[in-house]
Structure formats: C-alpha cells, structure tokens
Tab-separated table of C-alpha atoms in Angstrom:
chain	number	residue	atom	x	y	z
C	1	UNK	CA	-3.030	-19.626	-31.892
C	2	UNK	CA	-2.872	-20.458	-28.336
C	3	UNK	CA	-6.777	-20.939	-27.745
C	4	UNK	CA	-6.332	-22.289	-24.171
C	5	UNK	CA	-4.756	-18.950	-23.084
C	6	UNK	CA	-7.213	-16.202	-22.106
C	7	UNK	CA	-6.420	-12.735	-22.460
C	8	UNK	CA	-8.088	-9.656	-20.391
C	9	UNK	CA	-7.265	-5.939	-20.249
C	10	UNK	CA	-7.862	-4.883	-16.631
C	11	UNK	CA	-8.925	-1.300	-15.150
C	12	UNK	CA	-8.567	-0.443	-11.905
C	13	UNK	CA	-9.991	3.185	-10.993
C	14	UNK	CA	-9.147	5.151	-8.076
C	15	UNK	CA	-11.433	5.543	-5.984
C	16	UNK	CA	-9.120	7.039	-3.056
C	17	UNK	CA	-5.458	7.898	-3.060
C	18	UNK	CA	-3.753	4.863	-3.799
C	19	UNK	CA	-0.014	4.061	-2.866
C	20	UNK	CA	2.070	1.718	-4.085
C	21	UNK	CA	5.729	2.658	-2.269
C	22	UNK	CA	8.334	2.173	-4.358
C	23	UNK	CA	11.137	1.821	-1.157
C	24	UNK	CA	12.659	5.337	-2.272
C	25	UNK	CA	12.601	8.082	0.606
C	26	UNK	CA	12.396	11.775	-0.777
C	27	UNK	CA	14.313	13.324	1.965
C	28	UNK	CA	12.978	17.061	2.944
C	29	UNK	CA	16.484	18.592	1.682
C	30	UNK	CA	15.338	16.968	-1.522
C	31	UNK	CA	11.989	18.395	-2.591
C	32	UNK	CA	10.445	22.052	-2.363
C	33	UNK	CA	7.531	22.919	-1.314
C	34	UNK	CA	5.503	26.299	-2.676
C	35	UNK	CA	3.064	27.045	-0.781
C	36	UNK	CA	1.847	29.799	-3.208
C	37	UNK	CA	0.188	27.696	-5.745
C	38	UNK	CA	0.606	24.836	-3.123
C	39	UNK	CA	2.798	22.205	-5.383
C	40	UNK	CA	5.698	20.301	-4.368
C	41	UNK	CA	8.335	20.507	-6.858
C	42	UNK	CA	11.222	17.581	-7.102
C	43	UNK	CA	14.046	18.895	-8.453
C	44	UNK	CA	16.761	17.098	-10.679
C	45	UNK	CA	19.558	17.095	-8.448
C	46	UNK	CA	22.632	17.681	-11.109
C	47	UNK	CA	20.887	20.690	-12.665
C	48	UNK	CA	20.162	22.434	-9.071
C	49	UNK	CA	23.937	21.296	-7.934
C	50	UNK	CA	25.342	22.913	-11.095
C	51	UNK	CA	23.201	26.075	-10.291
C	52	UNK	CA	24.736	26.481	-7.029
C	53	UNK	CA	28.244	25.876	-7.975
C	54	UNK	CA	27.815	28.662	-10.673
C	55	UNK	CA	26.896	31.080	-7.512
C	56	UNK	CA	29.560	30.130	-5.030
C	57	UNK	CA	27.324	27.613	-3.114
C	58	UNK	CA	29.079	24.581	-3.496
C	59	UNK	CA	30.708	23.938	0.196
C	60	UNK	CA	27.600	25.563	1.598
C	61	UNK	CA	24.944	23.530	-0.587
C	62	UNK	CA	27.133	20.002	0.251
C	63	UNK	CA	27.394	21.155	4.194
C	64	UNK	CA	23.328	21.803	4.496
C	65	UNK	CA	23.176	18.076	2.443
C	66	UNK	CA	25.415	16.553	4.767
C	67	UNK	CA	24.032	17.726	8.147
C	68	UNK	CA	20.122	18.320	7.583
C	69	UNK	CA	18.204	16.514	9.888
C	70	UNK	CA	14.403	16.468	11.292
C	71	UNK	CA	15.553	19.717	13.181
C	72	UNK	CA	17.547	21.643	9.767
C	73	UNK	CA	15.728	23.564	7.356
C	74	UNK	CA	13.716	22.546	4.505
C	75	UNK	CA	15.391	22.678	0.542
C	76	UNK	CA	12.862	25.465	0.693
C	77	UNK	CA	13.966	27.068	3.286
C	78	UNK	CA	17.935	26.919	2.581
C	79	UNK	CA	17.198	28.302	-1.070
C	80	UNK	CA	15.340	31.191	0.178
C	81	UNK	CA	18.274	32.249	2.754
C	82	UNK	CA	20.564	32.039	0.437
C	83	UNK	CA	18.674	34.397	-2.290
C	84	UNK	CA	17.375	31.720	-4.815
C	85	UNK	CA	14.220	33.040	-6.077
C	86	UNK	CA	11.427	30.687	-7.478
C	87	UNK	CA	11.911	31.570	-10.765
C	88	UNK	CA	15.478	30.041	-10.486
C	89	UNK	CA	14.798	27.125	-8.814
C	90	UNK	CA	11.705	26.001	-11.770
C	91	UNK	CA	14.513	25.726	-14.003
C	92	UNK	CA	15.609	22.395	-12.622
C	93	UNK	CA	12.398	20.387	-12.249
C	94	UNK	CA	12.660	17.273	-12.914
C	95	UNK	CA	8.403	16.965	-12.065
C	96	UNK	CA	5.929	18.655	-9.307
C	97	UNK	CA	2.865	17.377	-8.228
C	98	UNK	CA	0.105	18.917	-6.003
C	99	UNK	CA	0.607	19.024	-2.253
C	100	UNK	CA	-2.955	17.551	-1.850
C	101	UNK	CA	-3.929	17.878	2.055
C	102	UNK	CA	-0.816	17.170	3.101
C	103	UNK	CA	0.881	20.312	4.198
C	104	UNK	CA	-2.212	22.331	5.429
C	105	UNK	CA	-2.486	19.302	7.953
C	106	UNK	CA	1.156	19.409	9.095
C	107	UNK	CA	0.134	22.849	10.139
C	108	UNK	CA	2.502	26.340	10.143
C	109	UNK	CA	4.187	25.089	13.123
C	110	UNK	CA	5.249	21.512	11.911
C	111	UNK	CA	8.439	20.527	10.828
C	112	UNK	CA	8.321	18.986	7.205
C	113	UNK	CA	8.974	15.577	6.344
C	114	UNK	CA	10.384	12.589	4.071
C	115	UNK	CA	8.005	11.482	1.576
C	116	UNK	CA	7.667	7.793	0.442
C	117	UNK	CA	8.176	7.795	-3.326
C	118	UNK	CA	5.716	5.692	-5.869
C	119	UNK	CA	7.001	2.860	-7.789
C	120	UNK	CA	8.398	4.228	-11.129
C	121	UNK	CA	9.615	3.271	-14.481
C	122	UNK	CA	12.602	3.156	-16.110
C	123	UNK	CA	11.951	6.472	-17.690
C	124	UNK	CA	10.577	7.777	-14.387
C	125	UNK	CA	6.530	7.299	-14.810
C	126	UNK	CA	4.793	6.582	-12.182
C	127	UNK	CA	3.147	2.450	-12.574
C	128	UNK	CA	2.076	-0.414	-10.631
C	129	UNK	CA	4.078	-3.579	-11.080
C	130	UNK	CA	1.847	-6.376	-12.436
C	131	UNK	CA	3.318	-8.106	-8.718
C	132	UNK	CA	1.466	-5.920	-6.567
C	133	UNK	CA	-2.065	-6.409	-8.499
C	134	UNK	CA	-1.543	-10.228	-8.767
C	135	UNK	CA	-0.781	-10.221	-4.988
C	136	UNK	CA	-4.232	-8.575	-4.530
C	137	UNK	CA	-5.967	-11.325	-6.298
C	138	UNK	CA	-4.425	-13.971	-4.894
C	139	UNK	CA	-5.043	-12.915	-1.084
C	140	UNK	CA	-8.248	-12.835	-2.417
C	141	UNK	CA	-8.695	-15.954	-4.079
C	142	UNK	CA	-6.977	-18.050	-0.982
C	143	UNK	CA	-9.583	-16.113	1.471
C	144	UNK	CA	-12.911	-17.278	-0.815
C	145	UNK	CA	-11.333	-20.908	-0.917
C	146	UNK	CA	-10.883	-20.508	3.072
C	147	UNK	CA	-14.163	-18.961	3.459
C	148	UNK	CA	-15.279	-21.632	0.769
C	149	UNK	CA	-13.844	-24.284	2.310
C	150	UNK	CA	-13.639	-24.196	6.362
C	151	UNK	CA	-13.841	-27.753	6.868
C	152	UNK	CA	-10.771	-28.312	4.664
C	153	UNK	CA	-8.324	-26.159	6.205
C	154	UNK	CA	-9.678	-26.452	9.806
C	155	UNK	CA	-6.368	-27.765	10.855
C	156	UNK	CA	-3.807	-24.911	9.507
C	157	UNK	CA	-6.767	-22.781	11.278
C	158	UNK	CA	-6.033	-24.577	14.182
C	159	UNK	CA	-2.265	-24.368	13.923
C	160	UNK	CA	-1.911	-20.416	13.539
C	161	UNK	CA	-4.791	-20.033	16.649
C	162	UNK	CA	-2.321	-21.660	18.942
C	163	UNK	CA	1.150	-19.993	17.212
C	164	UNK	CA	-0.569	-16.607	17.750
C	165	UNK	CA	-0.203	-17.556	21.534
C	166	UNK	CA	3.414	-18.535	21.459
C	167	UNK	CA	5.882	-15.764	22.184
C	168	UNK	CA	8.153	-14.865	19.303
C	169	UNK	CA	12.070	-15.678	20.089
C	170	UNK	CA	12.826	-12.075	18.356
C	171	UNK	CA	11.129	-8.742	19.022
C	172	UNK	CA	9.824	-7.867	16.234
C	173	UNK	CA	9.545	-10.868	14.402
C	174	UNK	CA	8.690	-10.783	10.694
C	175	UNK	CA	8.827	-14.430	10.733
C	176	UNK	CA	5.473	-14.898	12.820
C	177	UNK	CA	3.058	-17.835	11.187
C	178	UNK	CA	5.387	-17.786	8.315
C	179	UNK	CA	5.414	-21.524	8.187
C	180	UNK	CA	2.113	-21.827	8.842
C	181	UNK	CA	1.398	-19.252	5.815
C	182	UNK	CA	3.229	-21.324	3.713
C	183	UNK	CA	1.335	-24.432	4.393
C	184	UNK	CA	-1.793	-22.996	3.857
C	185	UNK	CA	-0.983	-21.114	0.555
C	186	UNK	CA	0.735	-24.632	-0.275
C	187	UNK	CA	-2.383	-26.720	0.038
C	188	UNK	CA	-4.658	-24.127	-1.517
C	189	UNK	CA	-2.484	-23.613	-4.734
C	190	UNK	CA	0.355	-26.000	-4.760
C	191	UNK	CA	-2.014	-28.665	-6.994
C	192	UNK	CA	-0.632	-28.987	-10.357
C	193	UNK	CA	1.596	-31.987	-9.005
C	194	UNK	CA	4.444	-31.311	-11.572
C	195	UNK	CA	7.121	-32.247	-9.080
C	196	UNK	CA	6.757	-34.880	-6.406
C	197	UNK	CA	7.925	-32.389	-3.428
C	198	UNK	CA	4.132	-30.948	-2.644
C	199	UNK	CA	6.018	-27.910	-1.144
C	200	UNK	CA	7.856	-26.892	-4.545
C	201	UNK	CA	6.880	-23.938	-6.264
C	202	UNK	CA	6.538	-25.204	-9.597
C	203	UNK	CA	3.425	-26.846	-8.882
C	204	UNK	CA	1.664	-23.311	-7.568
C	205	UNK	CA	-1.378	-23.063	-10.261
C	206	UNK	CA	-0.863	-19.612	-9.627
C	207	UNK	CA	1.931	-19.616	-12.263
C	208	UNK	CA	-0.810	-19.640	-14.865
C	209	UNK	CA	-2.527	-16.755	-13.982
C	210	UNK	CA	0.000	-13.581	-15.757
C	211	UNK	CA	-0.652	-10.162	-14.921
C	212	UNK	CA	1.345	-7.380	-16.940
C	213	UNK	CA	3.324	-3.989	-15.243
C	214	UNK	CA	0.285	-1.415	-15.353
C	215	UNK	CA	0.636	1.060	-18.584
C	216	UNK	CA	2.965	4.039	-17.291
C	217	UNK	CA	0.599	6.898	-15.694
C	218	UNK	CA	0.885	10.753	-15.888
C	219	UNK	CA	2.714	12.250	-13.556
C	220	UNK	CA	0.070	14.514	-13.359
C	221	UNK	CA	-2.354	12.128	-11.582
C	222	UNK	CA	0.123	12.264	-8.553
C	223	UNK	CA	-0.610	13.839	-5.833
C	224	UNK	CA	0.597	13.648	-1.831
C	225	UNK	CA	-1.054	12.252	0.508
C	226	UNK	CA	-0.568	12.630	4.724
C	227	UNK	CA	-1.651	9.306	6.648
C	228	UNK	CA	-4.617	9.873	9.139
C	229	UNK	CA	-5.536	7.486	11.666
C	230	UNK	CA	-9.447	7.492	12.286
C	231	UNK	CA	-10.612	6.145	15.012
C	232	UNK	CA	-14.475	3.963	16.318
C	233	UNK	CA	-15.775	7.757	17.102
C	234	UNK	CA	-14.476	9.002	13.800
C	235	UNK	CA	-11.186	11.004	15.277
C	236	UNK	CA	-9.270	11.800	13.186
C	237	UNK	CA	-5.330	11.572	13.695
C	238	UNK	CA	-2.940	13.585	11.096
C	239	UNK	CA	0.615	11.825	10.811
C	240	UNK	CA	4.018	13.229	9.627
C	241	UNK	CA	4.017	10.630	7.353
C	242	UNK	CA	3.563	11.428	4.002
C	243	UNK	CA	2.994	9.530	0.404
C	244	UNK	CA	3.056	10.377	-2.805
C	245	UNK	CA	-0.318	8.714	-4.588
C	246	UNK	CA	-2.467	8.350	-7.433
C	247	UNK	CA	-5.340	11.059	-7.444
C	248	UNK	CA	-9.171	9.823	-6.918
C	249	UNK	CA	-10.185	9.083	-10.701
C	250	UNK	CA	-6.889	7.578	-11.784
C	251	UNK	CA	-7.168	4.408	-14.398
C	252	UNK	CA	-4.654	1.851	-14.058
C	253	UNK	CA	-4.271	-0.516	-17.282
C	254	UNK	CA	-3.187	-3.779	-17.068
C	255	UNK	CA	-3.109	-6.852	-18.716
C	256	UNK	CA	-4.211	-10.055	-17.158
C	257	UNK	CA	-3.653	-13.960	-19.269
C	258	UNK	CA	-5.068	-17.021	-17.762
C	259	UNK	CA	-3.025	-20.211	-18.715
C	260	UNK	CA	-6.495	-22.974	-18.707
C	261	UNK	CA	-3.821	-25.784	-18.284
C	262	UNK	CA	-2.333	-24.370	-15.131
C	263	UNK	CA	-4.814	-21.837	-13.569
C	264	UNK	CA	-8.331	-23.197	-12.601
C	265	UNK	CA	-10.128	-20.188	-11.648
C	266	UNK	CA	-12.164	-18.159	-14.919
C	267	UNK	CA	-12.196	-14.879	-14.385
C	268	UNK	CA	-16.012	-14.785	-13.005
C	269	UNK	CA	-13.998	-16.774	-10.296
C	270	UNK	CA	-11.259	-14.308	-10.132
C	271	UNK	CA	-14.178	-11.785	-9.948
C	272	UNK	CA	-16.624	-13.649	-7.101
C	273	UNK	CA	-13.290	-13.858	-5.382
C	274	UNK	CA	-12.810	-10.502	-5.147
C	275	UNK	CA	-16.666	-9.224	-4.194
C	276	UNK	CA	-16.347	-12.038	-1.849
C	277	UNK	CA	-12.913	-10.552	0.462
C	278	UNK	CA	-14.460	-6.946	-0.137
C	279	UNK	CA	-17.885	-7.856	1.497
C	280	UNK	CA	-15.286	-9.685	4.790
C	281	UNK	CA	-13.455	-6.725	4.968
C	282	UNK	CA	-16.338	-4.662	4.938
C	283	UNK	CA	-18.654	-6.655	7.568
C	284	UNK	CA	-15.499	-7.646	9.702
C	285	UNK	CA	-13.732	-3.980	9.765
C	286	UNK	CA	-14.681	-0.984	7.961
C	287	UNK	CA	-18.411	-1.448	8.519
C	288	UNK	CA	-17.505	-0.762	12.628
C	289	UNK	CA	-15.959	2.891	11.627
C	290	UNK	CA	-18.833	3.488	8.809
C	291	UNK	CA	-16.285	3.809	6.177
C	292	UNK	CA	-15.987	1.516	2.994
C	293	UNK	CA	-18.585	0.630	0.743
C	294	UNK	CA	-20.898	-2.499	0.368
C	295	UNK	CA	-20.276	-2.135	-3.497
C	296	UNK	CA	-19.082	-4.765	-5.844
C	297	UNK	CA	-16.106	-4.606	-7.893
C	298	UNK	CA	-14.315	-2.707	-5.100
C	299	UNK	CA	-10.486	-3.938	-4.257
C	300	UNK	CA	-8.120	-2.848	-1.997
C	301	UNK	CA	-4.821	-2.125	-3.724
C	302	UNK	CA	-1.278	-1.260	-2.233
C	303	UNK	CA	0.612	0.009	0.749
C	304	UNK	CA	-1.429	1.786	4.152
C	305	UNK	CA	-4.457	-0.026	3.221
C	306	UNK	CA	-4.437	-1.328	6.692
C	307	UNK	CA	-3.981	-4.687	8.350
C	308	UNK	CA	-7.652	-6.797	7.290
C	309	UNK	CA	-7.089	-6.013	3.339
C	310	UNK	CA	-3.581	-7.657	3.447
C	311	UNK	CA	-4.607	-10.903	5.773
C	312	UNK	CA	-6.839	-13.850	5.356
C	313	UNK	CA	-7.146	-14.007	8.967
C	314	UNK	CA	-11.010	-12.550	8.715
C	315	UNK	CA	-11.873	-14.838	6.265
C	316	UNK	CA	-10.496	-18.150	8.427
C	317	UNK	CA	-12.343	-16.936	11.823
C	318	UNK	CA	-14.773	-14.376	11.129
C	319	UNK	CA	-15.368	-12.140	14.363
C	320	UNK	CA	-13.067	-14.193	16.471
C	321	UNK	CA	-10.094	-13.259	14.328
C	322	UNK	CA	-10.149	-9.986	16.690
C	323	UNK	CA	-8.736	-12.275	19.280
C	324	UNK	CA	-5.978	-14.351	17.240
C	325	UNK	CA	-4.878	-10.758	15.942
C	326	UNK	CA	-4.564	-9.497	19.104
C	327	UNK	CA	-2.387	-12.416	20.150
C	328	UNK	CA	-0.053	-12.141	17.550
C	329	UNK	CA	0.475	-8.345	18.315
C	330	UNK	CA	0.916	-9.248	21.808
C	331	UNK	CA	3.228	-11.881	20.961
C	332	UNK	CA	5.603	-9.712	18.450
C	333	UNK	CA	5.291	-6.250	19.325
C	334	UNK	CA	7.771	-4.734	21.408
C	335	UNK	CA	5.684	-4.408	25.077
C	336	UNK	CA	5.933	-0.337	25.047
C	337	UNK	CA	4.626	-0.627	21.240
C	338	UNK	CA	1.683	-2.654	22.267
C	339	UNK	CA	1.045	-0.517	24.670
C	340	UNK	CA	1.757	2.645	22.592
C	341	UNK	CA	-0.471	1.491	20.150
C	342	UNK	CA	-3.456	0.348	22.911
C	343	UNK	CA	-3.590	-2.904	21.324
C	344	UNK	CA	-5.138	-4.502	24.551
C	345	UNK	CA	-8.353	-2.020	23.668
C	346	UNK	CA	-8.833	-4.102	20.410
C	347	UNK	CA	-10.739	-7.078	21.934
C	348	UNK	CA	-12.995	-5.327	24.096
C	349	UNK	CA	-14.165	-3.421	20.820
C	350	UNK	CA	-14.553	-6.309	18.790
C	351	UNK	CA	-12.043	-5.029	16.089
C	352	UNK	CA	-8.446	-5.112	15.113
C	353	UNK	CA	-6.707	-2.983	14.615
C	354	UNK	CA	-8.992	-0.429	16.116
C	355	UNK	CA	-8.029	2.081	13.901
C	356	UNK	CA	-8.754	2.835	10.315
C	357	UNK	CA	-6.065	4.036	7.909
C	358	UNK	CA	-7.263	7.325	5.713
C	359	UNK	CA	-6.157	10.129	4.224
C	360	UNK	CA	-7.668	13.023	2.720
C	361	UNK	CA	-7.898	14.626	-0.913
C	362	UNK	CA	-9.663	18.202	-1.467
C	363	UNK	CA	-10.750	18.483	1.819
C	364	UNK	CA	-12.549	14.673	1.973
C	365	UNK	CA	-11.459	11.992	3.829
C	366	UNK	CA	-10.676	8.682	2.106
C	367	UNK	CA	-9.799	5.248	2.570
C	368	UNK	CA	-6.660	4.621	1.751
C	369	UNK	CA	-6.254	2.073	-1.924
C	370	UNK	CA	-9.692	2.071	-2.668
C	371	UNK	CA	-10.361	1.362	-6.597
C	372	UNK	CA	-13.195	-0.743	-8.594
C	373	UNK	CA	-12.009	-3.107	-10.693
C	374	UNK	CA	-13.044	-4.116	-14.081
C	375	UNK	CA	-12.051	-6.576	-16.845
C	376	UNK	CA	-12.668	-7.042	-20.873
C	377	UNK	CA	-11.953	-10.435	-22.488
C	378	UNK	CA	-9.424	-9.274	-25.521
C-alpha cells in the first residue's frame, strides 16, 4: 500500500446556481420553452427531424434552421405555426429542466436567447471536471502564499503594477501579465527541482495534488439561470444571457489524492487556504455590495463568478488592487468598452469591478458559484 498517498472524498454543496460552461451554445431554434408548467425542454434533434419529415416539413424545418437569427422565431414558436402540438413534440426529449427565473425576467416582450450549456459526460450527465475544482484550489493556495508571503514576491508585485500601465499592442489582449503570471505561479509552485530549467512544468508540486471528474449529477438538479448585474445601491440589471446551472442544494462528489512526496500542503492547508481567499474576497469585494458571506468553508466555483474570485490580484495589494485593475482594463479594453462598461467609476468607489455578478433562483437573488466545501480522509 501506498501509505504516502492521501486519499479524500470531497463535497461541494450549492449554495447558489453554479455554472461550469461547457463551450456548447444551445441556440434558441434548438430548445423549447413551455411556459405552461414553465420547463425548457431540449429536444434530440434526429427524433424531432424524423417527425417533421414524416409531416412534409423537411424543406421548411431545414429553411427556419438555416436562416433563424436573434430576429426569427423561437423552436417554440415555429412548431406551434406549423400545428405541432405539445404532446408531439414530448416525444423527442432528449431532457428538460426548469426555466428557473430566467424567462419571467426576459419579460413578454423579449426576444429569447442562446443558452450556455454545462459541461457533460460522455453519456450526457451533467459533471464538473476534476480541472475546474483543482483550478479553484490552486488560485487559492498561490493567494494565501502571496498574502503569506508579501515580502517574497514583492518584486513580481512590482512587475505587474507597472505592466498594468503599459498599453497592450492588441485590443483585446488575452495575453496581458501573462508572463508575469507565469513567473509568479513558477516561483510559488515550481519547487520540486526535478529538472534544472526552474520554468519546466515537471517540477510544479502541484502535480501531486489529484483531483477526480465530479460523480455524474441528475439532470434534474439543472436548472437555468439569467445573469444579473447588481450594482453598490443594489440595482439590479437582468441580461439576455442565459446559463444552464446546478440548483441551490446540489452535492458535487469528488475525489481529491495528495502525493506527500510531491505536494507540500495537508489538507488543513488546502483548507486554511481556502477560508483564507474567501475572507479577501469578501472584505475586498462582496462586503461593499452586502452580498457574500463571512462563513468558512465557502468557495467560489466556476464560470460568472466575477472578476476577484478568479484573480490573486486582491490578495497581492489589498485595497489598492482597485487601482492596478483599473489600469489593466484601461490598458486592454477597447476605449468605447471601457467606457461602456464605466470602468473609470471603479476607483472613485474603491472597488473593481463595480458590479456584482448574480442571478436569481425562486424569486431570490444569488451569487453566482457559491458552494461550501467539505472533505473526509478515506
């Protein structure tokens, strides 16, 4: 038996509406929406294209396909003008979920849109890749050893204050502090010295630390979620962007193995680490729009958390990260998107971005990827 390995089953439980995109658009002339019972329905494409062909609707079905934009009907819409009763179209689900907030926000009068698909399984379950939660704890990790640290990396701090300032050569540029990012994740976790180039991945101690694909989750704890922008005053700013998401009260299962002779950090350490970015985050950001929670064992997991969950810039300068934010939106944003976006309000507020991301669920608003985390040695 390998005794120096440690093995954990982790729990993460939704807390919010958690999304964790999986790149795949649902396109509006894809999914219906039934506003009786208020479920969106996805249908499996060959059955309903079958369907159609049986009743003539072949060239029509393949010309709505073809030339549906944001202005064309919904699949809803088309089915109903052409005589396809619900009772019909249930016969080639492939799964529904419930519409959550998200079309009683749009409104009557709004068009409908795309949603953003969650990450799936082979076999079409919803899951979180074991990626996504070990990119969680190691944001977390690198901001404790910044916060844990200052004196140490003072200079890479120093190095991404005065690249913020710097113009990017492309507009926008993905590529901002990339270098610099790289140095500083290299000198926090590039340590086990297994190859004499410091910059070479094989000697990131990270490597020890495994986390497994999350167990696949019902489709029933999906749900869809519209993004809402709430603002200092608590505005609140419906999007026609929508998500599909794990219900509040969702368990995701994992497995988590620490490697002794690679990783250094226990789990209480993985655990400290954690509290430790959730209590920044907090203080730094969503304490200024009274939203989040000073709780332990909170994490921040997957896409529209918002900007602070996703950086370590907080945890290298505290308050005065406002300012190096600001420069590097400045700096890579398109002018009429920094402007469209009132960036230049963020430093006389003393927060960035100025806005918080939510959504809402049964008539609450929520943070978006809130969960408490929880592990058991195995």
């Amino acid at each position: 038996m390998k005794d120096y390995l440690e093995h954990y089953e982790g729990k993460i439980y939704a807390l919010s509406p958690i999304y964790v995109g999986s790149g795949e658009k649902i396109k509006k002339n894809a999914y219906i929406y039934a506003p009786r019972n208020h479920r969106v329905v996805i249908p499996d494409i060959e059955k309903m294209y079958t369907a159609l062909r049986k009743k003539g609707l072949e060239r029509e079905f393949t010309s709505y396909l073809m030339s549906s934009g944001d202005r064309g009907p919904s699949l809803a819409q088309w089915l109903g003008s052409h005589g396809i009763s619900e009772k019909e179209w249930r016969e080639w689900k492939r799964y529904e979920m419930d519409a959550g907030e998200a079309f009683l926000q749009l409104g009557p009068r709004k068009k409908s849109s795309d949603i953003d698909g969650f990450c799936r399984d082979g076999y079409g379950m919803p899951y979180v890749p074991g990626s996504s939660i070990k990119g969680m704890l190691r944001t977390a990790l690198l901001a404790s050893e910044i916060e844990n640290n200052p004196e140490k990396y003072k200079r890479i701090a120093l190095e991404i204050s005065e690249k913020s300032q710097e113009r990017a050569k492309r507009i926008p540029d993905r590529a901002c502090l990339m270098k610099e990012t790289q140095k500083l994740e290299q000198q926090a976790f590039y340590t086990l010295g297994r190859e004499q180039r410091l910059n070479s991945a094989v000697n990131d101690h990270m490597a020890g630390l495994l986390v497994g694909d999350s167990e696949p989750i019902d489709l029933e704890q999906l749900t869809l979620s519209q993004k809402i922008d709430v603002t200092l005053n608590g505005e609140e700013k419906p999007l026609p962007i929508l998500r599909e998401t794990l219900k509040p009260g969702t368990e995701i299962r994992f497995s988590l193995t620490i490697d002794r002779t690679l990783c250094p950090y226990s789990i209480e350490k993985i655990e400290s680490a954690l509290d430790q970015f959730q209590k920044t985050c907090y203080d730094n950001f969503y304490m200024r729009f009274h939203r989040g929670t000073k709780e332990k064992g909170i994490v921040w997991l997957g896409g529209g958390c918002g900007f602070p969950t996703k950086t370590v810039l907080y945890p290298m300068f505290g308050r005065k990260a406002v300012r190096v934010i600001d420069q590097i939106n400045r700096n890579t944003l398109h002018p009429k998107v920094y402007a469209q976006h009132k960036h230049a309000k963020d430093v006389g507020l003393g927060v960035a971005p100025h806005i918080c991301k939510c959504t809402k669920y049964q008539g609450k608003l929520y943070d978006m990827g809130m969960g408490r985390i929880e592990f058991s040695r195995q």
